[in-house]
């Protein structure tokens, strides 16, 4: 139980294009989902907290107009990297916190590797 | 400021050696503590967690961790490592209640040689 999926697992795009990454909780509902960015050989950096039906809360230094987050349902959050540039190339990971049961835990998706050419 | 510090960035061990990875945190109030593992090419998996109660917690794959409140520490241990334990290990903390964001340490890359 408590499986989180991400799609796509890898994406390569041209500079200036937008890329959408989906995060789904497959067997539980998640009012809150989190988006992280992981640089090579570095830890996870929280980008934003996504709450179903409301605006996401962004961490300091994260551009909300560049990283658009939508959490339209209790099982789906999307991250759209707008006008992507090579410096946006990274590993993006989402996590989801169950609405009931193991509410003190976050369950992580497998990540999406974005490469911007 | 809230932070997590992992002392060792890179650890190299031979199989059957004992392992201890340090983790110290700075966080006001009651905390939940976690150790996650990321095997090469795989996603983060929870190794073990501490919410309350017995400060010595046991996780999967023979790992354990001890919460020492006076030292603000939550060190990870395993008495005898295997080659398959080669991975990156992350310590994380959030405020009790679960509604607070996770703060991650920088990670420790463990390489176990046969």
mmCIF file of C-alpha atoms in Angstrom:
data_model
loop_
_atom_site.group_PDB
_atom_site.id
_atom_site.type_symbol
_atom_site.label_atom_id
_atom_site.label_comp_id
_atom_site.label_asym_id
_atom_site.label_seq_id
_atom_site.Cartn_x
_atom_site.Cartn_y
_atom_site.Cartn_z
ATOM 1 C CA UNK A 1 0.000 0.000 0.000
ATOM 2 C CA UNK A 2 0.834 3.722 -0.082
ATOM 3 C CA UNK A 3 2.224 3.821 -3.590
ATOM 4 C CA UNK A 4 3.025 7.057 -5.362
ATOM 5 C CA UNK A 5 3.699 7.220 -9.074
ATOM 6 C CA UNK A 6 5.217 9.908 -11.232
ATOM 7 C CA UNK A 7 4.928 10.418 -14.934
ATOM 8 C CA UNK A 8 7.014 10.710 -16.958
ATOM 9 C CA UNK A 9 10.067 9.089 -15.418
ATOM 10 C CA UNK A 10 12.353 10.881 -17.841
ATOM 11 C CA UNK A 11 11.821 13.836 -20.124
ATOM 12 C CA UNK A 12 14.099 15.712 -22.472
ATOM 13 C CA UNK A 13 12.915 19.029 -23.816
ATOM 14 C CA UNK A 14 14.211 22.047 -25.660
ATOM 15 C CA UNK A 15 14.957 25.279 -23.908
ATOM 16 C CA UNK A 16 11.911 27.534 -23.777
ATOM 17 C CA UNK A 17 9.316 24.780 -23.743
ATOM 18 C CA UNK A 18 7.100 23.758 -20.825
ATOM 19 C CA UNK A 19 7.047 20.364 -19.188
ATOM 20 C CA UNK A 20 4.328 18.879 -17.010
ATOM 21 C CA UNK A 21 5.081 16.230 -14.392
ATOM 22 C CA UNK A 22 2.288 14.255 -12.746
ATOM 23 C CA UNK A 23 2.291 12.832 -9.245
ATOM 24 C CA UNK A 24 -0.399 10.335 -8.293
ATOM 25 C CA UNK A 25 -1.196 8.550 -5.075
ATOM 26 C CA UNK A 26 -2.417 5.194 -6.339
ATOM 27 C CA UNK A 27 -4.061 3.582 -3.346
ATOM 28 C CA UNK A 28 -4.714 6.404 -0.918
ATOM 29 C CA UNK A 29 -5.993 9.942 -0.844
ATOM 30 C CA UNK A 30 -3.599 12.768 -0.181
ATOM 31 C CA UNK A 31 -4.737 16.225 0.797
ATOM 32 C CA UNK A 32 -1.133 17.343 0.802
ATOM 33 C CA UNK A 33 1.603 16.585 -1.685
ATOM 34 C CA UNK A 34 5.125 17.923 -1.729
ATOM 35 C CA UNK A 35 7.475 18.670 -4.597
ATOM 36 C CA UNK A 36 11.215 18.319 -4.158
ATOM 37 C CA UNK A 37 14.213 18.882 -6.337
ATOM 38 C CA UNK A 38 17.324 16.782 -5.983
ATOM 39 C CA UNK A 39 20.640 17.895 -7.424
ATOM 40 C CA UNK A 40 23.358 15.343 -8.202
ATOM 41 C CA UNK A 41 24.899 13.994 -5.015
ATOM 42 C CA UNK A 42 22.814 16.415 -2.979
ATOM 43 C CA UNK A 43 19.888 16.175 -0.663
ATOM 44 C CA UNK A 44 16.265 16.872 -1.446
ATOM 45 C CA UNK A 45 15.257 20.498 -1.522
ATOM 46 C CA UNK A 46 11.601 21.184 -0.843
ATOM 47 C CA UNK A 47 10.181 23.396 -3.556
ATOM 48 C CA UNK A 48 6.556 23.669 -2.564
ATOM 49 C CA UNK A 49 3.711 22.177 -0.603
ATOM 50 C CA UNK A 50 0.605 21.444 -2.599
ATOM 51 C CA UNK A 51 -2.806 21.297 -0.946
ATOM 52 C CA UNK A 52 -5.841 19.952 -2.730
ATOM 53 C CA UNK A 53 -8.167 22.713 -3.813
ATOM 54 C CA UNK A 54 -5.960 25.593 -2.770
ATOM 55 C CA UNK A 55 -2.851 27.424 -3.860
ATOM 56 C CA UNK A 56 0.504 25.836 -3.316
ATOM 57 C CA UNK A 57 2.914 27.204 -0.732
ATOM 58 C CA UNK A 58 6.340 27.826 -2.213
ATOM 59 C CA UNK A 59 9.626 27.780 -0.367
ATOM 60 C CA UNK A 60 11.799 30.841 -0.330
ATOM 61 C CA UNK A 61 13.682 31.298 -3.568
ATOM 62 C CA UNK A 62 11.371 29.116 -5.664
ATOM 63 C CA UNK A 63 9.655 31.024 -8.471
ATOM 64 C CA UNK A 64 5.954 30.232 -8.383
ATOM 65 C CA UNK A 65 5.428 31.537 -11.923
ATOM 66 C CA UNK A 66 8.080 29.210 -13.226
ATOM 67 C CA UNK A 67 7.069 26.109 -11.292
ATOM 68 C CA UNK A 68 3.300 25.933 -11.536
ATOM 69 C CA UNK A 69 1.631 23.492 -9.205
ATOM 70 C CA UNK A 70 -1.925 22.243 -9.465
ATOM 71 C CA UNK A 71 -3.528 19.859 -6.993
ATOM 72 C CA UNK A 72 -6.927 19.334 -8.523
ATOM 73 C CA UNK A 73 -7.892 16.111 -6.786
ATOM 74 C CA UNK A 74 -7.017 14.066 -3.726
ATOM 75 C CA UNK A 75 -4.862 11.746 -5.816
ATOM 76 C CA UNK A 76 -3.191 14.012 -8.351
ATOM 77 C CA UNK A 77 -0.784 16.927 -8.248
ATOM 78 C CA UNK A 78 1.034 18.333 -11.249
ATOM 79 C CA UNK A 79 4.197 20.382 -11.534
ATOM 80 C CA UNK A 80 4.683 22.370 -14.725
ATOM 81 C CA UNK A 81 8.113 23.779 -15.425
ATOM 82 C CA UNK A 82 7.415 26.742 -17.673
ATOM 83 C CA UNK A 83 9.879 28.106 -20.208
ATOM 84 C CA UNK A 84 12.431 25.561 -19.130
ATOM 85 C CA UNK A 85 16.137 26.369 -19.275
ATOM 86 C CA UNK A 86 19.178 24.114 -18.921
ATOM 87 C CA UNK A 87 19.590 25.155 -15.283
ATOM 88 C CA UNK A 88 16.175 23.594 -14.581
ATOM 89 C CA UNK A 89 17.606 20.197 -15.450
ATOM 90 C CA UNK A 90 17.289 18.139 -12.311
ATOM 91 C CA UNK A 91 15.582 15.225 -10.615
ATOM 92 C CA UNK A 92 12.108 16.173 -9.411
ATOM 93 C CA UNK A 93 10.487 14.071 -6.710
ATOM 94 C CA UNK A 94 7.015 14.271 -5.265
ATOM 95 C CA UNK A 95 5.667 12.868 -2.048
ATOM 96 C CA UNK A 96 2.176 12.482 -0.689
ATOM 97 C CA UNK A 97 0.859 12.499 2.852
ATOM 98 C CA UNK A 98 -2.216 10.321 3.424
ATOM 99 C CA UNK A 99 -5.425 11.989 4.466
ATOM 100 C CA UNK A 100 -6.084 9.220 6.961
ATOM 101 C CA UNK A 101 -4.125 6.457 8.611
ATOM 102 C CA UNK A 102 -0.382 7.128 8.413
ATOM 103 C CA UNK A 103 -0.778 10.889 8.360
ATOM 104 C CA UNK A 104 2.602 11.518 9.947
ATOM 105 C CA UNK A 105 4.424 10.017 6.978
ATOM 106 C CA UNK A 106 5.160 11.014 3.421
ATOM 107 C CA UNK A 107 5.355 8.472 0.623
ATOM 108 C CA UNK A 108 7.683 9.263 -2.210
ATOM 109 C CA UNK A 109 7.354 8.840 -5.917
ATOM 110 C CA UNK A 110 10.161 7.420 -8.064
ATOM 111 C CA UNK A 111 11.137 10.813 -9.420
ATOM 112 C CA UNK A 112 11.280 12.445 -12.837
ATOM 113 C CA UNK A 113 14.572 13.274 -14.481
ATOM 114 C CA UNK A 114 14.270 16.448 -16.529
ATOM 115 C CA UNK A 115 16.925 17.353 -19.058
ATOM 116 C CA UNK A 116 16.630 20.695 -20.808
ATOM 117 C CA UNK A 117 18.764 21.060 -23.910
ATOM 118 C CA UNK B 1 16.664 27.648 12.191
ATOM 119 C CA UNK B 2 15.464 24.136 11.448
ATOM 120 C CA UNK B 3 18.211 21.922 10.092
ATOM 121 C CA UNK B 4 19.511 18.386 9.904
ATOM 122 C CA UNK B 5 23.199 17.583 9.886
ATOM 123 C CA UNK B 6 24.651 14.299 8.705
ATOM 124 C CA UNK B 7 28.277 14.029 9.691
ATOM 125 C CA UNK B 8 29.535 11.638 7.067
ATOM 126 C CA UNK B 9 29.087 12.398 3.410
ATOM 127 C CA UNK B 10 30.810 9.277 2.192
ATOM 128 C CA UNK B 11 31.352 6.001 4.020
ATOM 129 C CA UNK B 12 33.160 2.973 2.652
ATOM 130 C CA UNK B 13 32.933 -0.346 4.470
ATOM 131 C CA UNK B 14 33.691 -3.978 3.879
ATOM 132 C CA UNK B 15 30.924 -6.538 4.171
ATOM 133 C CA UNK B 16 30.187 -7.629 7.760
ATOM 134 C CA UNK B 17 31.534 -4.377 9.183
ATOM 135 C CA UNK B 18 29.350 -2.451 11.595
ATOM 136 C CA UNK B 19 27.736 0.780 10.517
ATOM 137 C CA UNK B 20 26.828 3.938 12.352
ATOM 138 C CA UNK B 21 25.687 7.048 10.509
ATOM 139 C CA UNK B 22 25.371 10.218 12.507
ATOM 140 C CA UNK B 23 22.405 12.577 12.395
ATOM 141 C CA UNK B 24 21.853 15.680 14.494
ATOM 142 C CA UNK B 25 18.971 18.060 14.173
ATOM 143 C CA UNK B 26 17.976 21.534 15.186
ATOM 144 C CA UNK B 27 14.230 21.954 15.569
ATOM 145 C CA UNK B 28 12.089 23.722 18.122
ATOM 146 C CA UNK B 29 9.505 21.536 19.775
ATOM 147 C CA UNK B 30 8.575 17.884 19.590
ATOM 148 C CA UNK B 31 9.806 16.103 16.501
ATOM 149 C CA UNK B 32 9.248 13.102 14.302
ATOM 150 C CA UNK B 33 12.461 11.570 12.968
ATOM 151 C CA UNK B 34 13.036 9.475 9.884
ATOM 152 C CA UNK B 35 15.746 7.638 8.014
ATOM 153 C CA UNK B 36 15.224 7.089 4.304
ATOM 154 C CA UNK B 37 17.317 5.034 1.916
ATOM 155 C CA UNK B 38 17.758 5.563 -1.808
ATOM 156 C CA UNK B 39 19.251 2.600 -3.647
ATOM 157 C CA UNK B 40 20.953 3.342 -6.970
ATOM 158 C CA UNK B 41 18.340 4.229 -9.545
ATOM 159 C CA UNK B 42 15.456 3.781 -7.139
ATOM 160 C CA UNK B 43 13.176 6.073 -5.202
ATOM 161 C CA UNK B 44 13.314 6.998 -1.548
ATOM 162 C CA UNK B 45 12.159 4.316 0.841
ATOM 163 C CA UNK B 46 11.476 4.642 4.530
ATOM 164 C CA UNK B 47 13.923 2.657 6.649
ATOM 165 C CA UNK B 48 12.531 3.556 10.036
ATOM 166 C CA UNK B 49 10.825 6.301 11.962
ATOM 167 C CA UNK B 50 10.491 7.643 15.475
ATOM 168 C CA UNK B 51 7.389 9.424 16.685
ATOM 169 C CA UNK B 52 7.327 8.731 20.432
ATOM 170 C CA UNK B 53 7.906 5.982 22.976
ATOM 171 C CA UNK B 54 10.928 3.695 22.980
ATOM 172 C CA UNK B 55 13.841 5.773 21.686
ATOM 173 C CA UNK B 56 15.441 2.715 20.117
ATOM 174 C CA UNK B 57 13.563 1.971 16.930
ATOM 175 C CA UNK B 58 14.016 -0.943 14.618
ATOM 176 C CA UNK B 59 13.463 -0.702 10.914
ATOM 177 C CA UNK B 60 13.651 -2.870 7.876
ATOM 178 C CA UNK B 61 16.674 -4.867 6.738
ATOM 179 C CA UNK B 62 18.249 -5.018 10.189
ATOM 180 C CA UNK B 63 18.648 -1.275 10.662
ATOM 181 C CA UNK B 64 17.980 0.494 13.931
ATOM 182 C CA UNK B 65 18.276 4.027 15.210
ATOM 183 C CA UNK B 66 18.408 5.599 18.640
ATOM 184 C CA UNK B 67 16.827 8.915 19.498
ATOM 185 C CA UNK B 68 18.847 10.737 22.143
ATOM 186 C CA UNK B 69 16.867 13.826 22.994
ATOM 187 C CA UNK B 70 19.589 15.479 25.068
ATOM 188 C CA UNK B 71 21.975 15.273 22.135
ATOM 189 C CA UNK B 72 19.418 16.069 19.444
ATOM 190 C CA UNK B 73 20.643 12.979 17.669
ATOM 191 C CA UNK B 74 19.123 10.097 15.763
ATOM 192 C CA UNK B 75 21.999 7.891 14.628
ATOM 193 C CA UNK B 76 21.441 4.959 12.312
ATOM 194 C CA UNK B 77 23.114 1.630 13.021
ATOM 195 C CA UNK B 78 23.480 -1.812 11.555
ATOM 196 C CA UNK B 79 25.701 -4.454 13.172
ATOM 197 C CA UNK B 80 26.784 -6.131 9.932
ATOM 198 C CA UNK B 81 26.412 -4.527 6.531
ATOM 199 C CA UNK B 82 25.966 -6.304 3.235
ATOM 200 C CA UNK B 83 26.934 -5.335 -0.281
ATOM 201 C CA UNK B 84 23.235 -4.746 -0.972
ATOM 202 C CA UNK B 85 23.223 -1.937 1.607
ATOM 203 C CA UNK B 86 25.155 0.234 -0.840
ATOM 204 C CA UNK B 87 22.918 3.284 -1.153
ATOM 205 C CA UNK B 88 22.411 6.844 -0.052
ATOM 206 C CA UNK B 89 20.917 7.410 3.378
ATOM 207 C CA UNK B 90 18.975 10.493 4.390
ATOM 208 C CA UNK B 91 17.989 11.596 7.854
ATOM 209 C CA UNK B 92 14.884 13.807 8.074
ATOM 210 C CA UNK B 93 12.846 15.574 10.721
ATOM 211 C CA UNK B 94 9.502 17.285 10.967
ATOM 212 C CA UNK B 95 7.413 18.715 13.741
ATOM 213 C CA UNK B 96 5.209 16.318 15.668
ATOM 214 C CA UNK B 97 1.698 16.211 14.315
ATOM 215 C CA UNK B 98 2.843 15.414 10.835
ATOM 216 C CA UNK B 99 1.588 18.580 9.252
ATOM 217 C CA UNK B 100 4.960 20.155 8.940
ATOM 218 C CA UNK B 101 7.373 19.841 6.075
ATOM 219 C CA UNK B 102 10.219 17.386 6.203
ATOM 220 C CA UNK B 103 13.697 18.785 6.605
ATOM 221 C CA UNK B 104 16.331 16.522 5.058
ATOM 222 C CA UNK B 105 19.995 16.138 5.821
ATOM 223 C CA UNK B 106 22.545 16.236 3.024
ATOM 224 C CA UNK B 107 22.711 12.471 2.836
ATOM 225 C CA UNK B 108 25.438 9.884 3.371
ATOM 226 C CA UNK B 109 26.609 7.785 0.495
ATOM 227 C CA UNK B 110 27.486 4.290 1.707
ATOM 228 C CA UNK B 111 29.571 1.938 -0.398
ATOM 229 C CA UNK B 112 29.962 -1.628 0.831
ATOM 230 C CA UNK B 113 32.706 -3.700 -0.739
ATOM 231 C CA UNK B 114 32.427 -7.482 -0.904
#
